[in-house]
Tab-separated table of C-alpha atoms in Angstrom:
chain	number	residue	atom	x	y	z
Y	1	UNK	CA	38.287	-39.077	110.119
Y	2	UNK	CA	40.566	-39.027	107.372
Y	3	UNK	CA	41.331	-35.938	104.734
Y	4	UNK	CA	40.677	-36.523	100.269
Y	5	UNK	CA	43.539	-36.174	98.444
Y	6	UNK	CA	43.474	-35.617	94.740
Y	7	UNK	CA	46.102	-37.325	92.485
Y	8	UNK	CA	48.048	-35.187	89.954
Y	9	UNK	CA	50.337	-36.524	86.508
Y	10	UNK	CA	53.513	-37.121	86.956
Y	11	UNK	CA	56.695	-34.382	85.773
Y	12	UNK	CA	57.587	-34.670	81.816
Y	13	UNK	CA	61.483	-35.650	81.923
Y	14	UNK	CA	63.888	-33.040	80.251
Y	15	UNK	CA	63.854	-35.952	77.478
Y	16	UNK	CA	60.808	-35.802	76.815
Y	17	UNK	CA	60.540	-31.787	76.731
Y	18	UNK	CA	63.663	-32.072	73.962
Y	19	UNK	CA	61.304	-33.965	72.143
Y	20	UNK	CA	57.901	-32.045	71.709
Y	21	UNK	CA	60.235	-29.265	71.309
Y	22	UNK	CA	61.224	-31.149	67.948
Y	23	UNK	CA	58.428	-32.146	66.519
Y	24	UNK	CA	56.438	-28.481	66.957
Y	25	UNK	CA	59.563	-27.170	65.277
Y	26	UNK	CA	59.593	-29.788	62.314
Y	27	UNK	CA	55.882	-29.132	62.285
Y	28	UNK	CA	56.116	-25.105	61.699
Y	29	UNK	CA	59.357	-25.307	59.626
Y	30	UNK	CA	57.107	-27.102	57.401
Y	31	UNK	CA	54.090	-25.274	56.705
Y	32	UNK	CA	56.546	-22.983	56.400
Y	33	UNK	CA	58.137	-24.193	53.456
Y	34	UNK	CA	54.942	-25.631	51.831
Y	35	UNK	CA	53.309	-21.985	51.686
Y	36	UNK	CA	56.501	-20.366	50.647
Y	37	UNK	CA	56.254	-23.008	47.708
Y	38	UNK	CA	53.326	-22.295	47.491
Y	39	UNK	CA	53.809	-18.482	46.619
Y	40	UNK	CA	56.345	-19.347	45.129
Y	41	UNK	CA	55.176	-20.974	41.949
Y	42	UNK	CA	52.386	-18.238	42.222
Y	43	UNK	CA	54.824	-16.718	41.041
Y	44	UNK	CA	56.004	-18.705	38.444
Y	45	UNK	CA	52.971	-18.424	37.335
Y	46	UNK	CA	52.309	-15.348	36.976
Y	47	UNK	CA	55.153	-13.955	35.942
Y	48	UNK	CA	54.806	-17.158	32.859
Y	49	UNK	CA	50.892	-15.545	32.226
Y	50	UNK	CA	53.498	-11.880	31.287
Y	51	UNK	CA	55.150	-12.677	30.216
Y	52	UNK	CA	53.602	-15.306	27.545
Y	53	UNK	CA	50.992	-11.976	27.227
Y	54	UNK	CA	54.009	-9.721	26.418
Y	55	UNK	CA	55.847	-11.996	23.658
Y	56	UNK	CA	51.899	-12.335	22.149
Y	57	UNK	CA	51.366	-9.003	21.663
Y	58	UNK	CA	55.724	-7.567	20.715
Y	59	UNK	CA	54.986	-10.601	18.573
Y	60	UNK	CA	50.907	-9.151	17.061
Y	61	UNK	CA	53.036	-5.701	17.135
Y	62	UNK	CA	56.583	-7.169	14.654
Y	63	UNK	CA	53.840	-8.719	12.730
Y	64	UNK	CA	51.598	-6.358	12.487
Y	65	UNK	CA	54.241	-3.359	11.294
Y	66	UNK	CA	55.903	-5.712	9.417
Y	67	UNK	CA	52.262	-6.737	7.647
Y	68	UNK	CA	51.468	-2.848	7.939
Y	69	UNK	CA	55.386	-2.550	5.961
Y	70	UNK	CA	55.105	-5.225	3.175
Y	71	UNK	CA	52.549	-3.532	2.250
Y	72	UNK	CA	53.337	-0.004	1.991
Y	73	UNK	CA	56.264	-1.785	-0.051
Y	74	UNK	CA	53.862	-3.628	-2.076
Y	75	UNK	CA	51.814	-0.919	-2.926
Y	76	UNK	CA	54.569	1.160	-3.804
Y	77	UNK	CA	56.094	-1.222	-5.894
Y	78	UNK	CA	53.413	-2.227	-7.453
Y	79	UNK	CA	52.058	1.406	-8.564
Y	80	UNK	CA	55.304	2.976	-9.494
Y	81	UNK	CA	55.363	2.356	-12.939
Y	82	UNK	CA	51.499	2.297	-13.646
Y	83	UNK	CA	48.665	4.382	-16.002
Y	84	UNK	CA	44.934	3.587	-14.054
Y	85	UNK	CA	43.853	5.092	-18.218
Y	86	UNK	CA	45.363	2.225	-20.308
Y	87	UNK	CA	43.434	-1.261	-20.768
Y	88	UNK	CA	44.735	-3.480	-18.473
Y	89	UNK	CA	45.323	-6.059	-20.603
Y	90	UNK	CA	48.561	-7.956	-22.577
Y	91	UNK	CA	47.070	-8.006	-26.226
Y	92	UNK	CA	45.053	-4.443	-27.490
Y	93	UNK	CA	42.857	-7.025	-29.332
Y	94	UNK	CA	42.057	-8.169	-26.354
Y	95	UNK	CA	38.188	-7.834	-24.719
Y	96	UNK	CA	38.449	-7.002	-20.463
Y	97	UNK	CA	36.263	-9.922	-19.187
Y	98	UNK	CA	34.325	-8.050	-16.699
Y	99	UNK	CA	31.607	-10.197	-14.653
Y	100	UNK	CA	28.676	-7.792	-13.258
Y	101	UNK	CA	26.400	-7.860	-10.581
Y	102	UNK	CA	23.140	-6.321	-9.237
Y	103	UNK	CA	22.691	-6.205	-5.344
Y	104	UNK	CA	19.711	-4.489	-4.333
Y	105	UNK	CA	19.480	-3.047	-0.850
Y	106	UNK	CA	16.641	-0.753	-0.264
Y	107	UNK	CA	13.642	0.360	-2.902
Y	108	UNK	CA	13.312	4.545	-1.417
Y	109	UNK	CA	10.567	5.074	-3.805
Y	110	UNK	CA	8.461	4.948	-6.349
Y	111	UNK	CA	6.868	8.375	-8.523
Y	112	UNK	CA	4.339	8.102	-10.547
Y	113	UNK	CA	3.548	11.144	-11.715
Y	114	UNK	CA	7.308	12.335	-12.735
Y	115	UNK	CA	7.833	8.696	-13.185
Y	116	UNK	CA	10.577	7.605	-11.603
Y	117	UNK	CA	12.129	4.888	-9.615
Y	118	UNK	CA	14.241	5.497	-7.065
Y	119	UNK	CA	16.887	2.369	-5.574
Y	120	UNK	CA	19.664	1.587	-3.557
Y	121	UNK	CA	21.644	-0.577	-5.122
Y	122	UNK	CA	26.007	-2.120	-4.577
Y	123	UNK	CA	27.463	-3.217	-8.304
Y	124	UNK	CA	30.216	-5.347	-8.094
Y	125	UNK	CA	32.872	-4.482	-10.921
Y	126	UNK	CA	34.761	-8.364	-10.747
Y	127	UNK	CA	38.139	-8.507	-13.685
Y	128	UNK	CA	41.517	-8.668	-14.517
Y	129	UNK	CA	44.446	-6.556	-13.662
Y	130	UNK	CA	47.502	-8.318	-15.319
Y	131	UNK	CA	49.821	-5.307	-14.457
Y	132	UNK	CA	48.759	-5.823	-10.396
Y	133	UNK	CA	49.583	-8.716	-10.070
Y	134	UNK	CA	52.575	-9.658	-7.087
Y	135	UNK	CA	54.321	-13.315	-5.742
Y	136	UNK	CA	52.771	-12.985	-1.116
Y	137	UNK	CA	56.034	-14.362	-0.469
Y	138	UNK	CA	58.124	-11.735	-1.623
Y	139	UNK	CA	55.888	-9.063	0.463
Y	140	UNK	CA	55.857	-11.251	3.592
Y	141	UNK	CA	52.503	-13.192	2.426
Y	142	UNK	CA	50.263	-10.373	1.788
Y	143	UNK	CA	48.432	-11.367	-0.637
Y	144	UNK	CA	45.357	-8.572	-0.177
Y	145	UNK	CA	44.785	-5.090	-0.842
Y	146	UNK	CA	42.924	-2.367	-0.691
Y	147	UNK	CA	43.749	1.058	-2.778
Y	148	UNK	CA	42.069	3.624	-3.061
Y	149	UNK	CA	39.987	2.951	-6.989
Y	150	UNK	CA	40.950	6.476	-8.258
Y	151	UNK	CA	44.252	4.768	-8.690
Y	152	UNK	CA	42.748	1.887	-10.731
Y	153	UNK	CA	41.677	2.017	-13.996
Y	154	UNK	CA	38.003	0.946	-13.905
Y	155	UNK	CA	35.207	0.341	-16.375
Y	156	UNK	CA	32.992	3.238	-16.998
Y	157	UNK	CA	29.782	1.764	-17.112
Y	158	UNK	CA	27.186	3.901	-16.450
Y	159	UNK	CA	22.937	3.466	-15.361
Y	160	UNK	CA	21.881	4.822	-19.345
Y	161	UNK	CA	18.115	5.582	-18.437
Y	162	UNK	CA	19.256	7.559	-15.846
Y	163	UNK	CA	17.038	9.930	-14.651
Y	164	UNK	CA	18.732	12.899	-13.646
Y	165	UNK	CA	22.783	14.120	-14.621
Y	166	UNK	CA	24.668	12.277	-12.093
Y	167	UNK	CA	25.495	9.285	-15.199
Y	168	UNK	CA	28.631	7.730	-12.731
Y	169	UNK	CA	29.357	5.886	-9.929
Y	170	UNK	CA	31.274	7.222	-6.935
Y	171	UNK	CA	34.275	5.966	-6.735
Y	172	UNK	CA	36.156	7.261	-3.363
Y	173	UNK	CA	34.737	3.657	-2.233
Y	174	UNK	CA	37.840	1.100	-1.937
Y	175	UNK	CA	39.196	-1.671	-4.569
Y	176	UNK	CA	40.413	-5.214	-3.996
Y	177	UNK	CA	43.428	-6.062	-4.995
Y	178	UNK	CA	44.333	-10.936	-5.339
Y	179	UNK	CA	47.604	-11.022	-5.901
Y	180	UNK	CA	46.513	-13.053	-9.007
Y	181	UNK	CA	46.088	-9.563	-10.460
Y	182	UNK	CA	41.659	-9.893	-10.227
Y	183	UNK	CA	40.081	-6.243	-8.968
Y	184	UNK	CA	36.813	-6.278	-7.419
Y	185	UNK	CA	35.157	-2.465	-7.208
Y	186	UNK	CA	31.436	-2.868	-4.988
Y	187	UNK	CA	30.531	1.100	-5.664
Y	188	UNK	CA	27.280	2.193	-3.393
Y	189	UNK	CA	24.704	4.619	-5.022
Y	190	UNK	CA	21.155	5.668	-5.092
Y	191	UNK	CA	19.866	5.679	-9.300
Y	192	UNK	CA	17.162	7.276	-10.505
Y	193	UNK	CA	16.115	5.174	-13.184
Y	194	UNK	CA	12.980	6.345	-15.306
Y	195	UNK	CA	10.704	3.863	-15.302
Y	196	UNK	CA	7.001	3.391	-17.813
Y	197	UNK	CA	4.016	4.133	-15.111
Y	198	UNK	CA	1.252	1.768	-15.910
Y	199	UNK	CA	-2.121	3.363	-14.048
Y	200	UNK	CA	-4.147	1.782	-15.533
Y	201	UNK	CA	-5.010	-0.922	-12.622
Y	202	UNK	CA	-3.864	1.776	-9.648
Y	203	UNK	CA	-3.977	1.051	-6.804
Y	204	UNK	CA	-3.782	-3.056	-7.659
Y	205	UNK	CA	-1.499	-2.248	-10.016
Y	206	UNK	CA	1.482	-4.239	-11.264
Y	207	UNK	CA	5.557	-2.073	-12.797
Y	208	UNK	CA	8.398	-3.133	-14.775
Y	209	UNK	CA	10.661	-0.825	-14.768
Y	210	UNK	CA	14.320	-1.453	-16.305
Y	211	UNK	CA	17.612	-1.249	-15.379
Y	212	UNK	CA	20.178	-0.583	-18.053
Y	213	UNK	CA	23.866	-1.048	-17.411
Y	214	UNK	CA	26.991	-0.906	-19.778
Y	215	UNK	CA	30.033	0.278	-20.740
Y	216	UNK	CA	29.980	3.959	-22.275
Y	217	UNK	CA	32.212	4.297	-24.296
Y	218	UNK	CA	33.922	1.185	-24.503
Y	219	UNK	CA	32.295	-1.464	-26.792
Y	220	UNK	CA	32.749	-5.483	-27.417
Y	221	UNK	CA	35.617	-5.620	-28.448
Y	222	UNK	CA	36.673	-3.834	-25.767
Y	223	UNK	CA	34.540	-4.794	-22.730
Y	224	UNK	CA	32.225	-7.517	-22.383
Y	225	UNK	CA	29.923	-8.184	-19.724
Y	226	UNK	CA	29.097	-11.525	-17.701
Y	227	UNK	CA	26.300	-11.861	-16.064
Y	228	UNK	CA	26.236	-12.969	-12.753
Y	229	UNK	CA	23.517	-14.952	-11.763
Y	230	UNK	CA	20.662	-14.700	-13.785
Y	231	UNK	CA	18.623	-12.107	-11.321
Y	232	UNK	CA	19.774	-9.120	-9.549
Y	233	UNK	CA	20.991	-9.338	-5.879
Y	234	UNK	CA	18.697	-10.065	-2.981
Y	235	UNK	CA	20.057	-11.015	0.191
Y	236	UNK	CA	19.916	-8.222	1.599
Y	237	UNK	CA	17.232	-6.171	0.497
Y	238	UNK	CA	15.441	-4.023	3.498
Y	239	UNK	CA	11.270	-4.960	2.554
Y	240	UNK	CA	9.025	-1.319	1.987
Y	241	UNK	CA	5.970	-0.579	3.312
Y	242	UNK	CA	4.357	0.148	-0.323
Y	243	UNK	CA	6.354	-2.068	-3.318
Y	244	UNK	CA	6.732	-5.734	-3.772
Y	245	UNK	CA	9.577	-7.556	-5.897
Y	246	UNK	CA	7.835	-10.042	-7.552
Y	247	UNK	CA	11.002	-10.948	-10.248
Y	248	UNK	CA	14.507	-9.314	-11.314
Y	249	UNK	CA	16.343	-11.406	-13.510
Y	250	UNK	CA	18.297	-10.058	-15.710
Y	251	UNK	CA	19.988	-10.440	-19.556
Y	252	UNK	CA	22.361	-9.737	-21.246
Y	253	UNK	CA	22.704	-7.144	-25.199
Y	254	UNK	CA	24.683	-7.326	-28.245
Y	255	UNK	CA	23.267	-3.331	-29.085
Y	256	UNK	CA	24.451	-1.862	-32.558
Y	257	UNK	CA	23.492	1.626	-32.525
Y	258	UNK	CA	22.642	4.006	-35.021
Y	259	UNK	CA	25.457	6.098	-33.607
Y	260	UNK	CA	28.631	4.392	-33.869
Y	261	UNK	CA	29.432	0.587	-35.967
Y	262	UNK	CA	30.161	-1.250	-33.290
Y	263	UNK	CA	28.230	-4.084	-31.289
Y	264	UNK	CA	27.682	-2.593	-27.078
Y	265	UNK	CA	26.601	-5.223	-25.063
Y	266	UNK	CA	24.831	-3.532	-21.897
Y	267	UNK	CA	23.050	-5.971	-19.196
Y	268	UNK	CA	19.604	-4.703	-18.442
Y	269	UNK	CA	17.169	-5.473	-15.212
Y	270	UNK	CA	13.401	-6.414	-16.020
Y	271	UNK	CA	11.950	-5.341	-11.438
Y	272	UNK	CA	8.291	-6.998	-11.396
Y	273	UNK	CA	6.821	-5.171	-8.357
Y	274	UNK	CA	3.100	-5.226	-7.183
Y	275	UNK	CA	1.940	-1.524	-5.014
Y	276	UNK	CA	1.164	-3.207	-1.855
Y	277	UNK	CA	-2.467	-1.457	-2.105
Y	278	UNK	CA	-3.470	-2.129	2.394
Y	279	UNK	CA	-3.051	1.818	2.329
Y	280	UNK	CA	-4.992	3.327	-0.872
Y	281	UNK	CA	-8.103	0.621	-0.497
Y	282	UNK	CA	-8.823	2.487	3.545
Y	283	UNK	CA	-8.592	6.062	2.443
Y	284	UNK	CA	-9.802	5.763	-0.713
Y	285	UNK	CA	-11.947	3.148	-1.744
Y	286	UNK	CA	-13.867	1.984	0.932
Y	287	UNK	CA	-14.464	5.748	2.023
Y	288	UNK	CA	-15.678	6.004	-2.014
Y	289	UNK	CA	-18.325	3.183	-1.941
Y	290	UNK	CA	-19.830	4.069	1.637
Y	291	UNK	CA	-20.464	7.450	-0.416
Y	292	UNK	CA	-21.360	5.250	-3.034
Y	293	UNK	CA	-24.206	3.605	-1.372
Y	294	UNK	CA	-25.217	6.698	-0.053
Y	295	UNK	CA	-26.035	7.532	-2.633
Y	296	UNK	CA	-29.205	4.616	-3.313
Y	297	UNK	CA	-30.667	6.249	0.002
Y	298	UNK	CA	-32.207	8.404	-1.758
Y	299	UNK	CA	-34.117	6.830	-2.704
Y	300	UNK	CA	-35.161	4.932	0.436
Y	301	UNK	CA	-36.214	8.564	1.812
Y	302	UNK	CA	-39.529	10.578	2.102
Y	303	UNK	CA	-39.744	13.344	-0.598
Y	304	UNK	CA	-41.888	14.845	2.114
Y	305	UNK	CA	-38.558	15.720	4.116
Y	306	UNK	CA	-37.074	17.794	1.464
Y	307	UNK	CA	-33.159	17.301	2.010
Y	308	UNK	CA	-33.310	14.397	-1.056
Y	309	UNK	CA	-31.431	16.603	-3.531
Y	310	UNK	CA	-29.330	18.341	-0.904
Y	311	UNK	CA	-28.182	14.421	0.114
Y	312	UNK	CA	-27.158	14.186	-3.768
Y	313	UNK	CA	-25.351	17.021	-4.352
Y	314	UNK	CA	-22.897	16.300	-0.509
Y	315	UNK	CA	-22.573	13.588	-2.434
Y	316	UNK	CA	-20.716	14.218	-5.362
Y	317	UNK	CA	-19.694	17.094	-3.925
Y	318	UNK	CA	-17.561	14.605	-1.950
Y	319	UNK	CA	-17.084	12.445	-4.890
Y	320	UNK	CA	-15.504	15.428	-6.021
Y	321	UNK	CA	-12.558	16.141	-3.035
Y	322	UNK	CA	-11.486	12.475	-3.852
Y	323	UNK	CA	-10.996	12.544	-7.270
Y	324	UNK	CA	-9.266	15.307	-6.794
Y	325	UNK	CA	-6.417	14.116	-4.295
Y	326	UNK	CA	-6.329	10.996	-7.162
Y	327	UNK	CA	-5.240	13.036	-9.222
Y	328	UNK	CA	-2.354	14.329	-7.137
Y	329	UNK	CA	-0.945	10.721	-7.122
Y	330	UNK	CA	-1.252	9.323	-10.099
Y	331	UNK	CA	0.410	11.190	-13.219
Y	332	UNK	CA	-1.254	12.942	-15.429
Y	333	UNK	CA	-1.486	10.935	-18.497
Y	334	UNK	CA	-4.722	10.786	-20.786
Y	335	UNK	CA	-3.628	7.763	-22.724
Y	336	UNK	CA	-5.193	5.264	-20.067
Y	337	UNK	CA	-7.680	6.257	-16.872
Y	338	UNK	CA	-6.753	4.339	-13.923
Y	339	UNK	CA	-9.267	1.799	-12.581
Y	340	UNK	CA	-10.359	4.475	-8.918
Y	341	UNK	CA	-10.627	7.142	-11.051
Y	342	UNK	CA	-12.757	5.306	-13.215
Y	343	UNK	CA	-14.653	4.628	-10.013
Y	344	UNK	CA	-14.732	7.306	-8.986
Y	345	UNK	CA	-16.241	8.799	-12.127
Y	346	UNK	CA	-19.066	6.045	-12.683
Y	347	UNK	CA	-20.861	6.970	-9.543
Y	348	UNK	CA	-20.064	10.420	-10.351
Y	349	UNK	CA	-22.469	9.156	-13.124
Y	350	UNK	CA	-23.724	6.756	-11.277
Y	351	UNK	CA	-25.011	10.496	-8.092
Y	352	UNK	CA	-25.580	12.394	-11.199
Y	353	UNK	CA	-28.149	10.382	-12.791
Y	354	UNK	CA	-29.666	10.130	-9.653
Y	355	UNK	CA	-30.150	14.160	-9.122
Y	356	UNK	CA	-32.234	14.063	-11.961
Y	357	UNK	CA	-33.925	11.264	-11.101
Y	358	UNK	CA	-35.460	12.479	-7.790
Y	359	UNK	CA	-36.108	15.724	-9.429
Y	360	UNK	CA	-38.330	14.032	-11.596
Y	361	UNK	CA	-39.701	11.642	-8.523
Y	362	UNK	CA	-40.131	14.695	-6.266
Y	363	UNK	CA	-42.082	17.201	-9.605
Y	364	UNK	CA	-44.408	13.398	-10.082
Y	365	UNK	CA	-44.856	13.557	-5.370
Y	366	UNK	CA	-46.343	17.260	-5.978
Y	367	UNK	CA	-48.566	16.930	-8.154
Y	368	UNK	CA	-51.988	18.630	-7.965
Y	369	UNK	CA	-55.303	18.190	-9.559
Y	370	UNK	CA	-55.919	21.234	-10.530
Y	371	UNK	CA	-52.375	20.811	-11.990
Y	372	UNK	CA	-51.748	17.642	-13.010
Y	373	UNK	CA	-54.306	15.528	-14.508
Y	374	UNK	CA	-53.097	11.479	-14.498
Y	375	UNK	CA	-53.058	9.151	-17.210
Y	376	UNK	CA	-55.149	5.780	-17.316
Y	377	UNK	CA	-51.770	3.879	-18.472
Y	378	UNK	CA	-50.225	5.584	-15.004
Y	379	UNK	CA	-52.866	4.827	-12.931
Y	380	UNK	CA	-52.624	1.180	-14.016
Y	381	UNK	CA	-49.234	0.294	-14.392
Y	382	UNK	CA	-48.340	2.527	-11.387
Y	383	UNK	CA	-51.860	2.394	-8.675
Y	384	UNK	CA	-51.967	-1.330	-10.747
Y	385	UNK	CA	-49.634	-3.840	-12.040
Y	386	UNK	CA	-45.561	-2.712	-10.695
Y	387	UNK	CA	-46.726	-2.521	-6.646
Y	388	UNK	CA	-47.037	-6.105	-7.375
Y	389	UNK	CA	-43.620	-6.679	-9.034
Y	390	UNK	CA	-42.669	-4.841	-5.776
Y	391	UNK	CA	-44.368	-6.363	-3.691
Y	392	UNK	CA	-45.611	-3.102	-3.185
Y	393	UNK	CA	-48.962	-2.645	-0.246
Y	394	UNK	CA	-50.826	-0.022	0.252
Y	395	UNK	CA	-53.067	1.550	3.050
Y	396	UNK	CA	-57.033	-0.208	1.878
Y	397	UNK	CA	-59.441	3.249	1.727
Y	398	UNK	CA	-62.350	3.984	4.522
Y	399	UNK	CA	-65.122	3.541	3.585
Y	400	UNK	CA	-67.361	4.735	5.556
Y	401	UNK	CA	-65.658	8.223	3.757
Y	402	UNK	CA	-66.820	7.166	0.870
Y	403	UNK	CA	-69.704	9.057	0.225
Y	404	UNK	CA	-73.042	8.479	-2.142
Y	405	UNK	CA	-73.410	10.539	-4.880
Y	406	UNK	CA	-75.700	13.758	-3.391
Y	407	UNK	CA	-79.642	13.633	-4.484
Y	408	UNK	CA	-80.862	16.428	-7.051
Y	409	UNK	CA	-83.553	18.527	-4.859
Y	410	UNK	CA	-86.719	18.862	-6.483
Y	411	UNK	CA	-87.557	21.320	-9.237
Y	412	UNK	CA	-90.936	22.648	-7.215
Y	413	UNK	CA	-89.205	22.794	-4.191
Y	414	UNK	CA	-90.827	20.777	-1.879
Y	415	UNK	CA	-89.176	18.081	0.187
Y	416	UNK	CA	-89.551	14.363	-0.940
Y	417	UNK	CA	-89.328	11.613	2.135
Y	418	UNK	CA	-88.319	7.930	1.395
Y	419	UNK	CA	-91.684	5.613	1.706
Y	420	UNK	CA	-90.482	4.588	5.096
Y	421	UNK	CA	-90.902	8.213	6.290
Y	422	UNK	CA	-94.406	8.208	6.837
Y	423	UNK	CA	-96.736	10.620	8.023
Y	424	UNK	CA	-100.637	10.664	9.449
Y	425	UNK	CA	-100.161	7.167	9.072
Y	426	UNK	CA	-97.352	6.123	6.509
Y	427	UNK	CA	-99.570	7.939	3.633
Y	428	UNK	CA	-95.995	10.363	1.764
Y	429	UNK	CA	-95.994	13.564	1.375
Y	430	UNK	CA	-95.032	16.587	0.334
Y	431	UNK	CA	-94.390	20.070	2.388
Y	432	UNK	CA	-93.927	23.085	1.441
Y	433	UNK	CA	-90.681	24.492	2.732
Y	434	UNK	CA	-89.731	28.190	3.560
Y	435	UNK	CA	-87.208	30.322	2.284
Y	436	UNK	CA	-84.838	29.934	5.518
Y	437	UNK	CA	-85.057	25.625	5.142
Y	438	UNK	CA	-84.538	26.032	1.336
Y	439	UNK	CA	-80.943	28.129	2.351
Y	440	UNK	CA	-79.793	26.169	4.938
Y	441	UNK	CA	-80.795	23.069	3.089
Y	442	UNK	CA	-78.668	24.976	-0.124
Y	443	UNK	CA	-75.585	26.189	2.206
Y	444	UNK	CA	-75.854	22.299	3.374
Y	445	UNK	CA	-75.284	20.948	-0.549
Y	446	UNK	CA	-72.530	23.267	-0.680
Y	447	UNK	CA	-71.179	22.539	2.051
Y	448	UNK	CA	-71.500	18.933	1.444
Y	449	UNK	CA	-69.946	19.654	-2.162
Y	450	UNK	CA	-66.883	21.197	-1.715
Y	451	UNK	CA	-65.919	18.730	0.678
Y	452	UNK	CA	-66.450	15.757	-1.049
Y	453	UNK	CA	-64.138	17.883	-4.688
Y	454	UNK	CA	-62.079	18.586	-1.450
Y	455	UNK	CA	-61.838	14.185	-0.768
Y	456	UNK	CA	-61.084	13.717	-4.404
Y	457	UNK	CA	-58.019	16.161	-4.509
Y	458	UNK	CA	-56.833	14.389	-1.791
Y	459	UNK	CA	-57.422	11.171	-3.135
Y	460	UNK	CA	-55.876	12.345	-7.245
Y	461	UNK	CA	-52.890	13.369	-4.586
Y	462	UNK	CA	-52.229	10.539	-3.077
Y	463	UNK	CA	-52.779	8.502	-5.586
Y	464	UNK	CA	-49.711	11.245	-6.625
Y	465	UNK	CA	-47.331	10.720	-4.592
Y	466	UNK	CA	-47.214	7.468	-3.981
Y	467	UNK	CA	-47.135	7.229	-8.443
Y	468	UNK	CA	-43.612	8.972	-6.741
Y	469	UNK	CA	-43.657	6.352	-4.665
Y	470	UNK	CA	-43.708	3.033	-6.443
Y	471	UNK	CA	-40.937	5.420	-9.421
Y	472	UNK	CA	-38.518	5.225	-5.924
Y	473	UNK	CA	-39.435	1.892	-5.336
Y	474	UNK	CA	-38.446	0.829	-8.099
Y	475	UNK	CA	-34.975	2.939	-9.728
Y	476	UNK	CA	-34.287	1.679	-5.299
Y	477	UNK	CA	-33.680	-1.351	-6.334
Y	478	UNK	CA	-32.396	-0.800	-10.139
Y	479	UNK	CA	-29.508	0.856	-8.181
Y	480	UNK	CA	-28.215	-1.272	-5.976
Y	481	UNK	CA	-28.102	-3.956	-9.668
Y	482	UNK	CA	-26.046	-1.015	-10.641
Y	483	UNK	CA	-24.242	-0.767	-7.404
Y	484	UNK	CA	-22.875	-3.879	-7.358
Y	485	UNK	CA	-22.443	-5.211	-10.424
Y	486	UNK	CA	-19.891	-2.417	-11.493
Y	487	UNK	CA	-18.023	-2.695	-8.266
Y	488	UNK	CA	-17.740	-6.271	-8.683
Y	489	UNK	CA	-17.169	-5.156	-12.662
Y	490	UNK	CA	-14.270	-3.147	-11.010
Y	491	UNK	CA	-12.784	-4.823	-8.874
Y	492	UNK	CA	-12.589	-8.381	-10.118
Y	493	UNK	CA	-10.720	-7.475	-13.170
Y	494	UNK	CA	-6.922	-6.906	-11.790
Y	495	UNK	CA	-7.992	-9.386	-8.941
Y	496	UNK	CA	-8.347	-12.114	-12.320
Y	497	UNK	CA	-4.849	-10.191	-13.372
Y	498	UNK	CA	-2.806	-10.700	-10.634
Y	499	UNK	CA	-3.859	-15.004	-10.917
Y	500	UNK	CA	-2.206	-14.660	-14.181
Y	501	UNK	CA	0.185	-13.173	-13.613
């Protein structure tokens, strides 16, 4: 049996081994070389980046130091011989042209009681000062510089109708100087100006508050104001929850005052504002309307309940409380009565009349035949005519309760029977009565007469109650119409006025 043999690969020659060794060595060298090249490239990139950053940082620091040095040198040069108390004009007869603009950032408050409007304003002043010019090439290209405003001359523009003692604007803000001599100064300030408040249509009112700005010491020959734009700048205005600015035009005026012979220039802004009435409508007008309509229900309340006067007086007290609240809100003036005050006064008169009428109605309601006799005209008007006009129907009386008139007894004291009552074959006869029977008959007659009188008195008393009910119904409709017409007539006035505005 033959053995299986396996074939083995032939051994490599020395030449093949040497070639394989050199190939692997060259491959490893190329890989290491490429790796070193990539590392050197990244190092060079990072080095160049850090170098550029350091160069830019050093350059910016150098430029900043140079600019700061240039501004310091410029500040020293222009203020070395500058006098902030001298008007900046080359010719003393020339005026300083001051451009003026007001920017409103917030309408802080309108105080109706003290008649003061508080606003947050930015006052923009622009003028040219020939002593503040320089050549930017001599100072490292610096074209602008910001300096404290108390180091330069400024126009003394104040608010004429200021309501507080401080008329001057705070000069802690800096002014912007341009190389050609233009000066821009925008100081912010909170002003409290006097404003005549017209409360005729409160709370649906429109107000016109003016703010008058002008130089306090320089006349038109020294300072000439020029208005920038035609209205107050409202680009940065913050809306409030009570007032809306409708318009804010500005006007320039030249006025000669009694104190001086010179003509002074001022710029006056008229601020037209409208009150947002939602707060007062919800918290004052609607409760007043509801309380006033309660007055109408007094005439629908039955007189027998005994609470008609109580309801009227409660409504009157509620309106008095609302009137006290309004007097704390509106200014104390005797020139006009505000709209809400007129409505409350109208409602109070309304309620007072309802109290008087209710007292009269209760007096009619509780009348009796023993105290009052109903006239014929009252019976015909209030029981016949007016109920038909007011569409009132009265229940008919029960016919069984309408009794016939009782027969008077005969003087002989005998009982008379009807012809239908026959005795002994249908022959009518008169029988003599015993004293006991006559006494019983008299008692029955007395009781019947008394009941008849009581029924008649009750009917008359019911008639008086029905008359009171008719009067209540008449004044119910009268007061409903007066309340609706009065309310519409009062509150439509400001709406029509708003359409005209």
